[in-house]
Amino acid sequence: TNLNMLTCKRSSTPESAIAAQLVASTSDPAAHGNVTMFTHYTAGMPRQGQHSRTKTRKPNFSPQETEVLVQKVAKHYQLLFGALRGTPAKKHRVWNKILQAVNVLGYCRRDMGDLKHKWRDLRGVVRKKLGEHQRAAAGGVPPQSLVLTPVERMVAETFSTQTIQGQSQGVDTLR
């Protein structure tokens, strides 16, 4: 677990190491002009430990993180996205609780933007699979069996919940 947390943290920038090597090799007068220019360039660059321009990626969501995210969002779906939408403050509190539940797993420190992005991506993948399956069935092609993972099935159930709720209120959800 500690190894995963270490890989999640930002690595030091290679520019600071290169600048240190170049500054150390100032014995050549021809190279000295280049070193000075490079040193001036790196003077504005962040040093090790500061925020750098090169962004390191966080590791992909683990299956456990994804499962916790989907379970919690599905549980609170109506408040977050459904007809019973809560106030922004209430929704923020729910997202914070989901964030804590994901971060407790200890894989990588996520932020709220990471969670929302992952949820949006999951919904897109499931929506695409469902759409392809429906198009194949409507086009006269013998429908292949729709294969969804358990997590994708939970995401798909949020679609059906939304559709069922919309139909019970007399709203045409296909438009």
CSV table of N, CA and C in Angstrom, one decimal:
chain,number,residue,atom,x,y,z
A,1,THR,N,0.8,-1.2,0.0
A,1,THR,CA,0.0,0.0,0.0
A,1,THR,C,0.9,1.3,0.0
A,2,ASN,N,1.9,1.2,0.8
A,2,ASN,CA,2.8,2.4,0.8
A,2,ASN,C,3.5,2.6,-0.5
A,3,LEU,N,3.8,1.5,-1.2
A,3,LEU,CA,4.4,1.7,-2.5
A,3,LEU,C,3.5,2.4,-3.5
A,4,ASN,N,2.2,2.0,-3.4
A,4,ASN,CA,1.2,2.7,-4.3
A,4,ASN,C,1.1,4.2,-4.0
A,5,MET,N,1.1,4.5,-2.7
A,5,MET,CA,1.0,5.9,-2.3
A,5,MET,C,2.3,6.7,-2.7
A,6,LEU,N,3.4,6.0,-2.7
A,6,LEU,CA,4.6,6.7,-3.2
A,6,LEU,C,4.6,7.0,-4.7
A,7,THR,N,4.1,6.0,-5.5
A,7,THR,CA,4.0,6.2,-6.9
A,7,THR,C,3.0,7.3,-7.3
A,8,CYS,N,2.1,7.6,-6.3
A,8,CYS,CA,1.0,8.6,-6.6
A,8,CYS,C,1.6,10.0,-6.4
A,9,LYS,N,2.6,10.2,-5.6
A,9,LYS,CA,3.2,11.5,-5.4
A,9,LYS,C,3.9,12.0,-6.6
A,10,ARG,N,4.1,13.3,-6.7
A,10,ARG,CA,4.8,13.9,-7.8
A,10,ARG,C,6.3,13.6,-7.7
A,11,SER,N,6.9,13.3,-8.9
A,11,SER,CA,8.3,13.0,-8.9
A,11,SER,C,9.0,14.3,-9.1
A,12,SER,N,10.3,14.4,-8.7
A,12,SER,CA,11.1,15.6,-8.9
A,12,SER,C,11.3,15.8,-10.4
A,13,THR,N,11.5,17.1,-10.7
A,13,THR,CA,11.6,17.4,-12.1
A,13,THR,C,13.1,17.1,-12.6
A,14,PRO,N,13.2,16.6,-13.8
A,14,PRO,CA,14.6,16.3,-14.3
A,14,PRO,C,15.3,17.6,-14.6
A,15,GLU,N,14.6,18.7,-14.8
A,15,GLU,CA,15.3,20.0,-15.2
A,15,GLU,C,16.2,20.4,-14.1
A,16,SER,N,15.8,20.3,-12.8
A,16,SER,CA,16.7,20.8,-11.8
A,16,SER,C,18.0,19.9,-11.7
A,17,ALA,N,17.9,18.6,-11.9
A,17,ALA,CA,19.1,17.8,-11.9
A,17,ALA,C,20.0,18.1,-13.1
A,18,ILE,N,19.4,18.4,-14.3
A,18,ILE,CA,20.2,18.7,-15.4
A,18,ILE,C,20.9,20.1,-15.2
A,19,ALA,N,20.2,21.0,-14.6
A,19,ALA,CA,20.7,22.4,-14.4
A,19,ALA,C,21.9,22.3,-13.4
A,20,ALA,N,21.8,21.4,-12.4
A,20,ALA,CA,22.8,21.2,-11.4
A,20,ALA,C,24.1,20.6,-12.1
A,21,GLN,N,23.9,19.7,-13.0
A,21,GLN,CA,25.0,19.1,-13.7
A,21,GLN,C,25.7,20.1,-14.6
A,22,LEU,N,24.9,20.9,-15.3
A,22,LEU,CA,25.5,21.9,-16.2
A,22,LEU,C,26.2,23.0,-15.4
A,23,VAL,N,25.7,23.4,-14.3
A,23,VAL,CA,26.4,24.5,-13.5
A,23,VAL,C,27.7,23.9,-13.0
A,24,ALA,N,27.7,22.6,-12.6
A,24,ALA,CA,28.9,22.0,-12.1
A,24,ALA,C,30.0,22.0,-13.2
A,25,SER,N,29.7,21.9,-14.4
A,25,SER,CA,30.7,21.8,-15.5
A,25,SER,C,30.9,23.1,-16.2
A,26,THR,N,31.3,24.1,-15.4
A,26,THR,CA,31.5,25.5,-16.0
A,26,THR,C,33.0,25.7,-16.3
A,27,SER,N,33.8,24.7,-16.4
A,27,SER,CA,35.2,24.9,-16.7
A,27,SER,C,35.4,25.3,-18.1
A,28,ASP,N,34.6,24.9,-19.0
A,28,ASP,CA,34.7,25.2,-20.5
A,28,ASP,C,34.1,26.5,-20.7
A,29,PRO,N,34.9,27.5,-21.2
A,29,PRO,CA,34.3,28.9,-21.4
A,29,PRO,C,33.2,28.9,-22.4
A,30,ALA,N,33.3,28.1,-23.5
A,30,ALA,CA,32.3,28.0,-24.5
A,30,ALA,C,31.0,27.5,-23.9
A,31,ALA,N,31.0,26.6,-23.0
A,31,ALA,CA,29.8,26.0,-22.4
A,31,ALA,C,29.3,27.0,-21.4
A,32,HIS,N,30.2,27.9,-20.8
A,32,HIS,CA,29.7,28.8,-19.8
A,32,HIS,C,28.6,29.7,-20.2
A,33,GLY,N,28.6,30.2,-21.4
A,33,GLY,CA,27.5,31.0,-21.9
A,33,GLY,C,26.2,30.2,-22.0
A,34,ASN,N,26.3,29.0,-22.4
A,34,ASN,CA,25.1,28.1,-22.5
A,34,ASN,C,24.6,27.8,-21.1
A,35,VAL,N,25.5,27.6,-20.1
A,35,VAL,CA,25.1,27.3,-18.8
A,35,VAL,C,24.4,28.5,-18.2
A,36,THR,N,24.9,29.7,-18.4
A,36,THR,CA,24.3,30.9,-17.9
A,36,THR,C,22.9,31.1,-18.4
A,37,MET,N,22.8,30.9,-19.7
A,37,MET,CA,21.4,31.0,-20.3
A,37,MET,C,20.5,29.9,-19.7
A,38,PHE,N,21.0,28.7,-19.6
A,38,PHE,CA,20.2,27.6,-19.0
A,38,PHE,C,19.8,27.9,-17.6
A,39,THR,N,20.8,28.5,-16.8
A,39,THR,CA,20.6,28.8,-15.4
A,39,THR,C,19.5,29.8,-15.3
A,40,HIS,N,19.6,30.8,-16.2
A,40,HIS,CA,18.5,31.9,-16.2
A,40,HIS,C,17.2,31.3,-16.5
A,41,TYR,N,17.2,30.3,-17.4
A,41,TYR,CA,15.9,29.7,-17.8
A,41,TYR,C,15.3,28.9,-16.6
A,42,THR,N,16.2,28.2,-15.9
A,42,THR,CA,15.7,27.4,-14.8
A,42,THR,C,15.5,28.2,-13.6
A,43,ALA,N,15.9,29.4,-13.5
A,43,ALA,CA,15.7,30.2,-12.3
A,43,ALA,C,14.2,30.4,-12.1
A,44,GLY,N,13.5,30.5,-13.2
A,44,GLY,CA,12.0,30.7,-13.1
A,44,GLY,C,11.3,29.4,-13.0
A,45,MET,N,12.0,28.3,-13.2
A,45,MET,CA,11.4,27.0,-13.1
A,45,MET,C,11.2,26.6,-11.6
A,46,PRO,N,10.2,25.8,-11.3
A,46,PRO,CA,10.0,25.4,-9.9
A,46,PRO,C,11.1,24.4,-9.5
A,47,ARG,N,11.5,24.5,-8.3
A,47,ARG,CA,12.5,23.5,-7.8
A,47,ARG,C,11.9,22.3,-7.3
A,48,GLN,N,12.7,21.3,-6.9
A,48,GLN,CA,12.2,20.1,-6.4
A,48,GLN,C,11.2,20.3,-5.3
A,49,GLY,N,10.1,19.6,-5.3
A,49,GLY,CA,9.1,19.8,-4.2
A,49,GLY,C,8.0,20.8,-4.5
A,50,GLN,N,8.3,21.7,-5.5
A,50,GLN,CA,7.3,22.7,-5.8
A,50,GLN,C,6.5,22.2,-7.0
A,51,HIS,N,5.4,22.8,-7.3
A,51,HIS,CA,4.6,22.4,-8.4
A,51,HIS,C,5.3,22.7,-9.7
A,52,SER,N,5.4,21.7,-10.6
A,52,SER,CA,6.1,21.8,-11.8
A,52,SER,C,5.2,21.9,-13.0
A,53,ARG,N,5.7,22.3,-14.2
A,53,ARG,CA,4.9,22.4,-15.4
A,53,ARG,C,4.6,21.0,-15.9
A,54,THR,N,5.5,20.0,-15.7
A,54,THR,CA,5.2,18.7,-16.2
A,54,THR,C,4.4,18.0,-15.1
A,55,LYS,N,3.3,17.5,-15.6
A,55,LYS,CA,2.3,16.9,-14.6
A,55,LYS,C,2.5,15.4,-14.7
A,56,THR,N,2.6,14.8,-13.5
A,56,THR,CA,2.7,13.4,-13.4
A,56,THR,C,1.3,12.8,-13.2
A,57,ARG,N,1.0,11.7,-13.9
A,57,ARG,CA,-0.3,11.1,-13.8
A,57,ARG,C,-0.5,10.3,-12.5
A,58,LYS,N,-1.7,10.3,-12.0
A,58,LYS,CA,-2.0,9.4,-10.9
A,58,LYS,C,-2.2,8.1,-11.5
A,59,PRO,N,-2.1,7.0,-10.7
A,59,PRO,CA,-2.4,5.7,-11.2
A,59,PRO,C,-3.9,5.6,-11.5
A,60,ASN,N,-4.2,4.6,-12.4
A,60,ASN,CA,-5.6,4.4,-12.7
A,60,ASN,C,-6.3,3.9,-11.4
A,61,PHE,N,-7.6,4.1,-11.4
A,61,PHE,CA,-8.4,3.7,-10.3
A,61,PHE,C,-8.3,2.2,-10.2
A,62,SER,N,-8.2,1.7,-9.0
A,62,SER,CA,-8.1,0.3,-8.7
A,62,SER,C,-9.5,-0.3,-8.8
A,63,PRO,N,-9.7,-1.6,-9.0
A,63,PRO,CA,-11.1,-2.1,-9.1
A,63,PRO,C,-11.8,-1.8,-7.8
A,64,GLN,N,-11.1,-1.9,-6.6
A,64,GLN,CA,-11.8,-1.6,-5.4
A,64,GLN,C,-12.3,-0.1,-5.3
A,65,GLU,N,-11.4,0.8,-5.7
A,65,GLU,CA,-11.8,2.2,-5.7
A,65,GLU,C,-13.0,2.4,-6.6
A,66,THR,N,-13.0,1.8,-7.8
A,66,THR,CA,-14.1,2.0,-8.7
A,66,THR,C,-15.4,1.4,-8.2
A,67,GLU,N,-15.3,0.2,-7.5
A,67,GLU,CA,-16.5,-0.4,-7.0
A,67,GLU,C,-17.1,0.5,-5.8
A,68,VAL,N,-16.2,1.0,-5.0
A,68,VAL,CA,-16.7,1.9,-3.9
A,68,VAL,C,-17.4,3.1,-4.5
A,69,LEU,N,-16.7,3.7,-5.4
A,69,LEU,CA,-17.3,4.9,-6.1
A,69,LEU,C,-18.6,4.6,-6.6
A,70,VAL,N,-18.8,3.6,-7.4
A,70,VAL,CA,-20.0,3.2,-8.1
A,70,VAL,C,-21.1,2.9,-7.0
A,71,GLN,N,-20.8,2.1,-6.0
A,71,GLN,CA,-21.7,1.8,-5.0
A,71,GLN,C,-22.3,3.0,-4.3
A,72,LYS,N,-21.4,3.9,-3.9
A,72,LYS,CA,-21.8,5.1,-3.2
A,72,LYS,C,-22.6,6.1,-4.1
A,73,VAL,N,-22.1,6.3,-5.3
A,73,VAL,CA,-22.9,7.2,-6.2
A,73,VAL,C,-24.3,6.6,-6.5
A,74,ALA,N,-24.3,5.3,-6.7
A,74,ALA,CA,-25.6,4.6,-7.0
A,74,ALA,C,-26.6,4.8,-5.8
A,75,LYS,N,-26.0,4.7,-4.6
A,75,LYS,CA,-26.8,4.8,-3.4
A,75,LYS,C,-27.4,6.2,-3.3
A,76,HIS,N,-26.6,7.2,-3.6
A,76,HIS,CA,-27.1,8.6,-3.5
A,76,HIS,C,-27.4,9.2,-4.8
A,77,TYR,N,-27.7,8.4,-5.8
A,77,TYR,CA,-27.9,8.9,-7.2
A,77,TYR,C,-29.0,10.0,-7.3
A,78,GLN,N,-30.1,9.7,-6.6
A,78,GLN,CA,-31.3,10.6,-6.7
A,78,GLN,C,-30.9,12.0,-6.2
A,79,LEU,N,-30.2,12.0,-5.1
A,79,LEU,CA,-29.8,13.3,-4.5
A,79,LEU,C,-28.8,14.0,-5.4
A,80,LEU,N,-27.8,13.3,-6.0
A,80,LEU,CA,-26.8,13.9,-6.8
A,80,LEU,C,-27.2,14.3,-8.2
A,81,PHE,N,-28.0,13.4,-8.8
A,81,PHE,CA,-28.4,13.7,-10.2
A,81,PHE,C,-29.9,13.5,-10.6
A,82,GLY,N,-30.6,12.9,-9.7
A,82,GLY,CA,-32.0,12.6,-10.0
A,82,GLY,C,-33.0,13.7,-9.8
A,83,ALA,N,-34.3,13.3,-9.8
A,83,ALA,CA,-35.4,14.3,-9.6
A,83,ALA,C,-35.3,14.9,-8.3
A,84,LEU,N,-34.7,14.3,-7.3
A,84,LEU,CA,-34.7,14.8,-5.9
A,84,LEU,C,-33.4,15.5,-5.6
A,85,ARG,N,-32.8,16.2,-6.6
A,85,ARG,CA,-31.5,16.8,-6.5
A,85,ARG,C,-31.5,17.7,-5.2
A,86,GLY,N,-30.4,17.6,-4.5
A,86,GLY,CA,-30.2,18.4,-3.3
A,86,GLY,C,-29.6,19.7,-3.6
A,87,THR,N,-29.4,20.5,-2.6
A,87,THR,CA,-28.8,21.8,-2.7
A,87,THR,C,-27.3,21.5,-3.0
A,88,PRO,N,-26.6,22.5,-3.6
A,88,PRO,CA,-25.2,22.3,-3.9
A,88,PRO,C,-24.4,22.0,-2.7
A,89,ALA,N,-24.7,22.5,-1.5
A,89,ALA,CA,-24.0,22.2,-0.3
A,89,ALA,C,-24.2,20.8,0.1
A,90,LYS,N,-25.4,20.3,0.0
A,90,LYS,CA,-25.8,18.9,0.4
A,90,LYS,C,-25.1,17.9,-0.6
A,91,LYS,N,-25.1,18.3,-1.9
A,91,LYS,CA,-24.4,17.4,-2.9
A,91,LYS,C,-22.9,17.4,-2.6
A,92,HIS,N,-22.3,18.5,-2.2
A,92,HIS,CA,-20.9,18.6,-1.9
A,92,HIS,C,-20.6,17.7,-0.7
A,93,ARG,N,-21.4,17.7,0.3
A,93,ARG,CA,-21.2,16.9,1.5
A,93,ARG,C,-21.2,15.4,1.1
A,94,VAL,N,-22.1,15.0,0.2
A,94,VAL,CA,-22.2,13.6,-0.3
A,94,VAL,C,-21.0,13.2,-1.0
A,95,TRP,N,-20.6,14.1,-2.0
A,95,TRP,CA,-19.3,13.8,-2.7
A,95,TRP,C,-18.1,13.7,-1.8
A,96,ASN,N,-18.1,14.5,-0.7
A,96,ASN,CA,-17.0,14.5,0.2
A,96,ASN,C,-17.0,13.1,1.0
A,97,LYS,N,-18.2,12.6,1.3
A,97,LYS,CA,-18.3,11.3,2.0
A,97,LYS,C,-17.8,10.2,1.0
A,98,ILE,N,-18.2,10.3,-0.2
A,98,ILE,CA,-17.7,9.3,-1.2
A,98,ILE,C,-16.2,9.4,-1.4
A,99,LEU,N,-15.7,10.6,-1.4
A,99,LEU,CA,-14.2,10.8,-1.5
A,99,LEU,C,-13.5,10.2,-0.3
A,100,GLN,N,-14.0,10.4,0.8
A,100,GLN,CA,-13.4,9.8,2.0
A,100,GLN,C,-13.4,8.3,1.9
A,101,ALA,N,-14.5,7.7,1.5
A,101,ALA,CA,-14.7,6.2,1.4
A,101,ALA,C,-13.7,5.7,0.3
A,102,VAL,N,-13.4,6.4,-0.7
A,102,VAL,CA,-12.4,6.0,-1.7
A,102,VAL,C,-11.0,6.1,-1.2
A,103,ASN,N,-10.7,7.3,-0.5
A,103,ASN,CA,-9.4,7.5,0.0
A,103,ASN,C,-9.0,6.6,1.1
A,104,VAL,N,-10.0,6.1,1.9
A,104,VAL,CA,-9.7,5.2,3.0
A,104,VAL,C,-9.1,3.9,2.5
A,105,LEU,N,-9.3,3.5,1.2
A,105,LEU,CA,-8.7,2.3,0.7
A,105,LEU,C,-7.2,2.5,0.6
A,106,GLY,N,-6.7,3.7,0.5
A,106,GLY,CA,-5.2,3.9,0.6
A,106,GLY,C,-4.5,3.7,-0.7
A,107,TYR,N,-5.1,3.6,-1.8
A,107,TYR,CA,-4.3,3.3,-3.1
A,107,TYR,C,-3.6,4.6,-3.5
A,108,CYS,N,-4.4,5.7,-3.6
A,108,CYS,CA,-3.9,7.0,-4.1
A,108,CYS,C,-4.8,8.0,-3.6
A,109,ARG,N,-4.2,9.2,-3.2
A,109,ARG,CA,-5.1,10.3,-2.7
A,109,ARG,C,-5.8,10.9,-3.9
A,110,ARG,N,-7.1,10.7,-3.9
A,110,ARG,CA,-7.9,11.3,-5.0
A,110,ARG,C,-8.6,12.6,-4.5
A,111,ASP,N,-9.0,13.4,-5.5
A,111,ASP,CA,-9.7,14.6,-5.2
A,111,ASP,C,-11.1,14.5,-5.8
A,112,MET,N,-12.0,15.4,-5.5
A,112,MET,CA,-13.4,15.3,-5.9
A,112,MET,C,-13.4,15.3,-7.5
A,113,GLY,N,-12.6,16.1,-8.1
A,113,GLY,CA,-12.6,16.2,-9.6
A,113,GLY,C,-12.2,14.8,-10.2
A,114,ASP,N,-11.3,14.1,-9.5
A,114,ASP,CA,-11.0,12.7,-10.0
A,114,ASP,C,-12.2,11.8,-9.9
A,115,LEU,N,-13.0,11.9,-8.8
A,115,LEU,CA,-14.1,11.0,-8.7
A,115,LEU,C,-15.2,11.4,-9.7
A,116,LYS,N,-15.5,12.6,-9.9
A,116,LYS,CA,-16.5,13.0,-10.8
A,116,LYS,C,-16.1,12.7,-12.3
A,117,HIS,N,-14.8,12.8,-12.6
A,117,HIS,CA,-14.3,12.5,-13.9
A,117,HIS,C,-14.5,10.9,-14.1
A,118,LYS,N,-14.1,10.2,-13.2
A,118,LYS,CA,-14.2,8.7,-13.3
A,118,LYS,C,-15.7,8.3,-13.5
A,119,TRP,N,-16.6,8.9,-12.7
A,119,TRP,CA,-18.0,8.6,-12.8
A,119,TRP,C,-18.5,8.9,-14.2
A,120,ARG,N,-18.1,10.1,-14.7
A,120,ARG,CA,-18.6,10.5,-16.0
A,120,ARG,C,-18.0,9.5,-17.1
A,121,ASP,N,-16.8,9.1,-16.9
A,121,ASP,CA,-16.2,8.1,-17.9
A,121,ASP,C,-16.9,6.8,-17.8
A,122,LEU,N,-17.2,6.3,-16.6
A,122,LEU,CA,-17.9,5.0,-16.5
A,122,LEU,C,-19.3,5.1,-17.2
A,123,ARG,N,-20.0,6.2,-16.9
A,123,ARG,CA,-21.3,6.3,-17.5
A,123,ARG,C,-21.2,6.3,-19.1
A,124,GLY,N,-20.2,7.0,-19.6
A,124,GLY,CA,-20.0,7.0,-21.0
A,124,GLY,C,-19.7,5.6,-21.6
A,125,VAL,N,-18.9,4.8,-20.9
A,125,VAL,CA,-18.6,3.5,-21.4
A,125,VAL,C,-19.8,2.6,-21.4
A,126,VAL,N,-20.6,2.7,-20.4
A,126,VAL,CA,-21.8,1.9,-20.3
A,126,VAL,C,-22.8,2.4,-21.3
A,127,ARG,N,-23.0,3.7,-21.4
A,127,ARG,CA,-23.9,4.2,-22.4
A,127,ARG,C,-23.6,3.8,-23.8
A,128,LYS,N,-22.3,3.7,-24.1
A,128,LYS,CA,-21.8,3.3,-25.4
A,128,LYS,C,-22.2,1.8,-25.7
A,129,LYS,N,-21.9,1.0,-24.7
A,129,LYS,CA,-22.2,-0.4,-24.8
A,129,LYS,C,-23.7,-0.7,-25.0
A,130,LEU,N,-24.5,0.0,-24.2
A,130,LEU,CA,-25.9,-0.2,-24.3
A,130,LEU,C,-26.4,0.3,-25.7
A,131,GLY,N,-25.9,1.4,-26.1
A,131,GLY,CA,-26.3,2.0,-27.4
A,131,GLY,C,-25.9,1.0,-28.6
A,132,GLU,N,-24.7,0.5,-28.5
A,132,GLU,CA,-24.3,-0.5,-29.6
A,132,GLU,C,-25.2,-1.7,-29.6
A,133,HIS,N,-25.6,-2.2,-28.4
A,133,HIS,CA,-26.4,-3.3,-28.3
A,133,HIS,C,-27.8,-3.0,-28.9
A,134,GLN,N,-28.4,-1.9,-28.6
A,134,GLN,CA,-29.7,-1.5,-29.1
A,134,GLN,C,-29.7,-1.3,-30.6
A,135,ARG,N,-28.6,-0.7,-31.1
A,135,ARG,CA,-28.5,-0.5,-32.5
A,135,ARG,C,-28.4,-1.8,-33.3
A,136,ALA,N,-27.7,-2.7,-32.7
A,136,ALA,CA,-27.5,-4.0,-33.4
A,136,ALA,C,-28.9,-4.8,-33.4
A,137,ALA,N,-29.6,-4.7,-32.3
A,137,ALA,CA,-31.0,-5.3,-32.2
A,137,ALA,C,-31.9,-4.6,-33.2
A,138,ALA,N,-31.9,-3.3,-33.3
A,138,ALA,CA,-32.8,-2.6,-34.1
A,138,ALA,C,-32.5,-2.7,-35.6
A,139,GLY,N,-31.2,-3.0,-35.9
A,139,GLY,CA,-30.8,-3.2,-37.3
A,139,GLY,C,-31.0,-4.5,-37.9
A,140,GLY,N,-31.6,-5.4,-37.1
A,140,GLY,CA,-31.9,-6.7,-37.6
A,140,GLY,C,-30.8,-7.7,-37.5
A,141,VAL,N,-29.7,-7.2,-36.9
A,141,VAL,CA,-28.5,-8.1,-36.7
A,141,VAL,C,-28.9,-8.9,-35.4
A,142,PRO,N,-28.6,-10.2,-35.5
A,142,PRO,CA,-28.9,-11.0,-34.3
A,142,PRO,C,-28.1,-10.4,-33.1
A,143,PRO,N,-28.8,-10.0,-32.0
A,143,PRO,CA,-28.1,-9.4,-30.9
A,143,PRO,C,-27.2,-10.3,-30.2
A,144,GLN,N,-26.0,-9.8,-30.1
A,144,GLN,CA,-25.0,-10.6,-29.3
A,144,GLN,C,-25.4,-10.3,-27.8
A,145,SER,N,-25.0,-11.3,-27.0
A,145,SER,CA,-25.3,-11.1,-25.6
A,145,SER,C,-24.5,-9.9,-25.0
A,146,LEU,N,-25.2,-9.0,-24.3
A,146,LEU,CA,-24.6,-7.8,-23.8
A,146,LEU,C,-23.8,-8.3,-22.5
A,147,VAL,N,-22.5,-8.0,-22.6
A,147,VAL,CA,-21.6,-8.4,-21.5
A,147,VAL,C,-21.2,-7.1,-20.7
A,148,LEU,N,-21.7,-7.1,-19.5
A,148,LEU,CA,-21.4,-6.0,-18.6
A,148,LEU,C,-20.7,-6.5,-17.3
A,149,THR,N,-19.7,-5.9,-16.8
A,149,THR,CA,-19.1,-6.3,-15.6
A,149,THR,C,-20.1,-5.9,-14.4
A,150,PRO,N,-19.9,-6.5,-13.3
A,150,PRO,CA,-20.8,-6.1,-12.1
A,150,PRO,C,-20.9,-4.6,-11.9
A,151,VAL,N,-19.7,-4.0,-12.0
A,151,VAL,CA,-19.7,-2.5,-11.7
A,151,VAL,C,-20.4,-1.8,-12.9
A,152,GLU,N,-20.3,-2.3,-14.1
A,152,GLU,CA,-21.0,-1.6,-15.2
A,152,GLU,C,-22.5,-1.9,-15.1
A,153,ARG,N,-22.9,-3.0,-14.5
A,153,ARG,CA,-24.3,-3.3,-14.3
A,153,ARG,C,-24.9,-2.3,-13.3
A,154,MET,N,-24.1,-2.0,-12.2
A,154,MET,CA,-24.6,-1.0,-11.2
A,154,MET,C,-24.7,0.4,-11.9
A,155,VAL,N,-23.8,0.7,-12.8
A,155,VAL,CA,-23.9,2.0,-13.5
A,155,VAL,C,-25.1,2.0,-14.4
A,156,ALA,N,-25.3,0.9,-15.1
A,156,ALA,CA,-26.5,0.8,-16.0
A,156,ALA,C,-27.8,0.9,-15.2
A,157,GLU,N,-27.8,0.4,-14.0
A,157,GLU,CA,-29.0,0.5,-13.2
A,157,GLU,C,-29.4,2.0,-12.9
A,158,THR,N,-28.4,2.8,-12.9
A,158,THR,CA,-28.7,4.3,-12.7
A,158,THR,C,-29.4,4.8,-13.9
A,159,PHE,N,-29.1,4.3,-15.1
A,159,PHE,CA,-29.9,4.7,-16.3
A,159,PHE,C,-31.3,4.2,-16.2
A,160,SER,N,-31.5,3.0,-15.8
A,160,SER,CA,-32.9,2.5,-15.7
A,160,SER,C,-33.7,3.1,-14.6
A,161,THR,N,-33.0,3.5,-13.5
A,161,THR,CA,-33.7,4.2,-12.4
A,161,THR,C,-34.2,5.6,-13.0
A,162,GLN,N,-33.3,6.2,-13.7
A,162,GLN,CA,-33.6,7.5,-14.3
A,162,GLN,C,-34.8,7.4,-15.3
A,163,THR,N,-34.8,6.3,-16.1
A,163,THR,CA,-35.8,6.1,-17.1
A,163,THR,C,-37.1,5.8,-16.4
A,164,ILE,N,-37.1,4.9,-15.4
A,164,ILE,CA,-38.3,4.5,-14.7
A,164,ILE,C,-38.9,5.7,-14.0
A,165,GLN,N,-38.1,6.5,-13.3
A,165,GLN,CA,-38.6,7.7,-12.6
A,165,GLN,C,-39.2,8.6,-13.6
A,166,GLY,N,-38.6,8.8,-14.8
A,166,GLY,CA,-39.1,9.7,-15.8
A,166,GLY,C,-40.4,9.2,-16.4
A,167,GLN,N,-40.6,7.9,-16.6
A,167,GLN,CA,-41.8,7.4,-17.1
A,167,GLN,C,-42.9,7.4,-16.1
A,168,SER,N,-42.6,7.3,-14.9
A,168,SER,CA,-43.7,7.3,-13.9
A,168,SER,C,-44.3,8.7,-13.7
A,169,GLN,N,-43.5,9.7,-14.2
A,169,GLN,CA,-43.9,11.1,-14.1
A,169,GLN,C,-44.5,11.5,-15.4
A,170,GLY,N,-44.6,10.6,-16.4
A,170,GLY,CA,-45.2,10.9,-17.7
A,170,GLY,C,-44.3,11.7,-18.6
A,171,VAL,N,-43.0,11.6,-18.4
A,171,VAL,CA,-42.0,12.3,-19.2
A,171,VAL,C,-41.5,11.3,-20.2
A,172,ASP,N,-41.4,11.7,-21.5
A,172,ASP,CA,-40.8,10.9,-22.5
A,172,ASP,C,-39.3,11.0,-22.4
A,173,THR,N,-38.6,9.9,-21.9
A,173,THR,CA,-37.1,10.0,-21.7
A,173,THR,C,-36.3,9.8,-23.0
A,174,LEU,N,-37.0,9.4,-24.1
A,174,LEU,CA,-36.2,9.2,-25.3
A,174,LEU,C,-35.9,10.5,-26.1
A,175,ARG,N,-36.6,11.5,-25.8
A,175,ARG,CA,-36.4,12.8,-26.5
A,175,ARG,C,-35.2,13.5,-25.9
